mmCIF file of C-alpha atoms in Angstrom:
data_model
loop_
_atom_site.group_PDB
_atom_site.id
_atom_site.type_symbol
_atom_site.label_atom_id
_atom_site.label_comp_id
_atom_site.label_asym_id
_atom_site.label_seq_id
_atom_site.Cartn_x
_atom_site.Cartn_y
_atom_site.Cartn_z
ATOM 1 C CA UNK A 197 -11.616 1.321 -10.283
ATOM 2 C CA UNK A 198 -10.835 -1.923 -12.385
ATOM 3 C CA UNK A 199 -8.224 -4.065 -10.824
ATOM 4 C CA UNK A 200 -9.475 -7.724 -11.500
ATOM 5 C CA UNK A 201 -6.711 -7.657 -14.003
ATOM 6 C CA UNK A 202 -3.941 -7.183 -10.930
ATOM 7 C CA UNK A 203 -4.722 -10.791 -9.594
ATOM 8 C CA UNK A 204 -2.410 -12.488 -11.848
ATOM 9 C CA UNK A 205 0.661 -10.248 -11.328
ATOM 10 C CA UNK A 206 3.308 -12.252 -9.406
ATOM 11 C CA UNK A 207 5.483 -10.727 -6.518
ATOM 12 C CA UNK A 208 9.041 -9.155 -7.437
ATOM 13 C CA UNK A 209 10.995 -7.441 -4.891
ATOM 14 C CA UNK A 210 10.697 -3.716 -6.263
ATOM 15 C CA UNK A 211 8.632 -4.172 -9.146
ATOM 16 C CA UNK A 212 6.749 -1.489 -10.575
ATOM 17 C CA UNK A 213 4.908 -2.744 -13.655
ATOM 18 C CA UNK A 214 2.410 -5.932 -14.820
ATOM 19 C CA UNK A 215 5.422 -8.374 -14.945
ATOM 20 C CA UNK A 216 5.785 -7.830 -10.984
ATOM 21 C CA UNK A 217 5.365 -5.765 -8.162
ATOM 22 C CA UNK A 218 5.765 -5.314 -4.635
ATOM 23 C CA UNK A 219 3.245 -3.950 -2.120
ATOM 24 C CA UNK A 220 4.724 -0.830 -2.662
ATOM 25 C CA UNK A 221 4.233 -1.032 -6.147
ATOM 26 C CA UNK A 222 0.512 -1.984 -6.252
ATOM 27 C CA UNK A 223 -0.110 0.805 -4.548
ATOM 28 C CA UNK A 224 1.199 2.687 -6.751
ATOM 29 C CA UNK A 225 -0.601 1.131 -9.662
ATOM 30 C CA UNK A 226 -3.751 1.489 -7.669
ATOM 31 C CA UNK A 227 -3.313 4.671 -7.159
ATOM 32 C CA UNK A 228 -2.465 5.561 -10.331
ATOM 33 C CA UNK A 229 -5.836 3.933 -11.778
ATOM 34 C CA UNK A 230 -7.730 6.029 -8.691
ATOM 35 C CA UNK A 231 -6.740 8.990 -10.123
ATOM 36 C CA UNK A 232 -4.245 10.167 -7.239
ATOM 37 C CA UNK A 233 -0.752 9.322 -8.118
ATOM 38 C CA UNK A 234 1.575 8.706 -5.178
ATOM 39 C CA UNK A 235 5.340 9.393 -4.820
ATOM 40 C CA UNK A 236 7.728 6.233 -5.369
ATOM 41 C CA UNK A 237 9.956 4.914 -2.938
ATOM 42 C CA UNK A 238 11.943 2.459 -2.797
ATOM 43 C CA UNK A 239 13.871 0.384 -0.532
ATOM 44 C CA UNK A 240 16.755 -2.126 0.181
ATOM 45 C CA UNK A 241 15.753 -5.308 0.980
ATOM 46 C CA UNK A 242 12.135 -7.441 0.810
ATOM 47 C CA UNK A 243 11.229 -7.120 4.260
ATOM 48 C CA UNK A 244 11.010 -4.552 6.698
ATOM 49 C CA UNK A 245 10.619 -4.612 10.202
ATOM 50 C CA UNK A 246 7.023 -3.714 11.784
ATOM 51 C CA UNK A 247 8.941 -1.347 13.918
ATOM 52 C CA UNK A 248 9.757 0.689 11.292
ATOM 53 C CA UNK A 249 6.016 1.804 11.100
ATOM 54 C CA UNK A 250 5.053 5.335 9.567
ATOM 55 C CA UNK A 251 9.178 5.686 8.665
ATOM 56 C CA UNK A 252 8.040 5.510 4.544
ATOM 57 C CA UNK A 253 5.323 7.498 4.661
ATOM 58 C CA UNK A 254 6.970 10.535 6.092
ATOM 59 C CA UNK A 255 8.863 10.541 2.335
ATOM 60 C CA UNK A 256 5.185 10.486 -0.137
ATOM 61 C CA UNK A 257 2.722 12.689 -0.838
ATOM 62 C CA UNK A 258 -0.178 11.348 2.042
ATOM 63 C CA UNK A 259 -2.211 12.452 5.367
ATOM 64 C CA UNK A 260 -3.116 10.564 7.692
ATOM 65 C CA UNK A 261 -6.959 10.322 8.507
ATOM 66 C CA UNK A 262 -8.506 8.611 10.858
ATOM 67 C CA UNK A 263 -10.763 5.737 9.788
ATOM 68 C CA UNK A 264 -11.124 3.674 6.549
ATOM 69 C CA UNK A 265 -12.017 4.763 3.396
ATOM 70 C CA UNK A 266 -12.478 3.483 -0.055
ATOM 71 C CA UNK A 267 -9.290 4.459 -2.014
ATOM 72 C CA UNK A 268 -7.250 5.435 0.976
ATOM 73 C CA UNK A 269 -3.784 3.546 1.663
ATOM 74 C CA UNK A 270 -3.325 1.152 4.537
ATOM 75 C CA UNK A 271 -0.117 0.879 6.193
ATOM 76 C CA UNK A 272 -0.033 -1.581 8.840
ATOM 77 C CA UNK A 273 2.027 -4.867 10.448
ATOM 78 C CA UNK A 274 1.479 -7.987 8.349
ATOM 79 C CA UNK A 275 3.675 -11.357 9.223
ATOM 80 C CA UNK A 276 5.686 -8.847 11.368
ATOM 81 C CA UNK A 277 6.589 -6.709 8.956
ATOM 82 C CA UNK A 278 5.766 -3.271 7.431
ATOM 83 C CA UNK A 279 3.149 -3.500 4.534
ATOM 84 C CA UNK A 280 0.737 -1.701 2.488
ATOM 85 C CA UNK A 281 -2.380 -2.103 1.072
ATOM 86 C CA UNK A 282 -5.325 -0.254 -0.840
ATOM 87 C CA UNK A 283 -8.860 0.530 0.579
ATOM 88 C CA UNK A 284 -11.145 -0.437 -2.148
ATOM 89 C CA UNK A 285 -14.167 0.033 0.050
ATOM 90 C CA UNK A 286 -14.377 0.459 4.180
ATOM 91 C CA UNK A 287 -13.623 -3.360 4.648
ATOM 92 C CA UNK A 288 -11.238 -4.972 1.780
ATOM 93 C CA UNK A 289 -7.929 -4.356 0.875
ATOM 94 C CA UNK A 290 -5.758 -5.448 -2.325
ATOM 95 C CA UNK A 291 -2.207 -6.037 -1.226
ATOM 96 C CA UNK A 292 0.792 -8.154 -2.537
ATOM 97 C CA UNK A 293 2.207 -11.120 -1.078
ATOM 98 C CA UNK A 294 5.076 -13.054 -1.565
ATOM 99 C CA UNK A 295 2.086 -15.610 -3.635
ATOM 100 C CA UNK A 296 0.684 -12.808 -5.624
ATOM 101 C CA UNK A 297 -2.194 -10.544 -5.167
ATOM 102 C CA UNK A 298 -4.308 -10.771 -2.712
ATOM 103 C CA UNK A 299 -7.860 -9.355 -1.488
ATOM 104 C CA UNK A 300 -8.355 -9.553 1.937
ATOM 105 C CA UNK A 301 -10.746 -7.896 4.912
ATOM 106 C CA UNK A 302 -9.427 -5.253 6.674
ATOM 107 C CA UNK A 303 -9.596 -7.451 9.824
ATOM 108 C CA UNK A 304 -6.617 -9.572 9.164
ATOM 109 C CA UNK A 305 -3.904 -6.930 9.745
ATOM 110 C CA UNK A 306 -3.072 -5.200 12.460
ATOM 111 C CA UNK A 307 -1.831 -1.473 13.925
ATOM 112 C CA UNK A 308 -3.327 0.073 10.430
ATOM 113 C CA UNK A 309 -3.120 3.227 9.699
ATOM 114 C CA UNK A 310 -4.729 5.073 7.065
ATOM 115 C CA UNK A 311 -3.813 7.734 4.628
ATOM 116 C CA UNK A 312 -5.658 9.656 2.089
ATOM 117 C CA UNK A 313 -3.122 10.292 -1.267
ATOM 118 C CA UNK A 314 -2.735 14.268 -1.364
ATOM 119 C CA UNK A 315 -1.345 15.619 -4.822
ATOM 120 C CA UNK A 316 -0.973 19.201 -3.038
ATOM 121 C CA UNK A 317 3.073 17.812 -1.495
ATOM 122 C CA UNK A 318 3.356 20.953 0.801
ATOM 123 C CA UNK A 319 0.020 19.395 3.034
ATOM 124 C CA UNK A 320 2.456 15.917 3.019
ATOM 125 C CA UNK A 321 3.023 13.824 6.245
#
């Protein structure tokens, strides 16, 4: 999957397309170039608390599986809050910050969970 191009997109609070996105919305966009479109949801607000873990995913079309693969989504506590990311391979994830893009080991984030996009919605979390 090509996503070199995805490093210069800034961060926007809900955005969805190359002028600005989200976590959220890079994941869609990655997902979209994978091949396995995911469900859009949004939300109020820029941050949401870590507690709130799992709460989002219950609403798009994902399983849970249990360890890391390439083009799976992450969800897991960064800075304290909720985030997600996407696998690229078993050890690197792209994921938006508040400075842009970033690609960074799987290492730095912690109480991940993984989920494999499903486009069959009745097998959804």
């Amino acid at each position: 999957m090509k996503w070199d191009d995805l490093l210069t997109v800034p961060y926007k609070a809900n955005g969805r397309d190359m002028s600005g996105m989200d976590c959220y919305g890079l994941v869609l966009e990655c997902c979209r170039r994978a091949g396995t479109p995911l469900r859009d949801v949004r939300y109020e607000g820029t941050e949401i608390s870590a507690d709130t873990l799992s709460f989002y995913t219950r609403k798009v079309n994902v399983r849970p599986i249990e360890r890391a693969e390439a083009g799976a989504v992450i969800e897991c506590e960064y800075e304290g809050n909720l985030h997600i990311g996407f696998l690229i391979d078993t050890k690197t994830v792209l994921h938006m910050t508040y400075e842009g893009m970033r690609v960074s080991p799987l290492l730095a984030f912690r109480h991940v969970r993984f989920y494999e996009v499903i486009k069959n919605e009745s097998a959804c979390v």
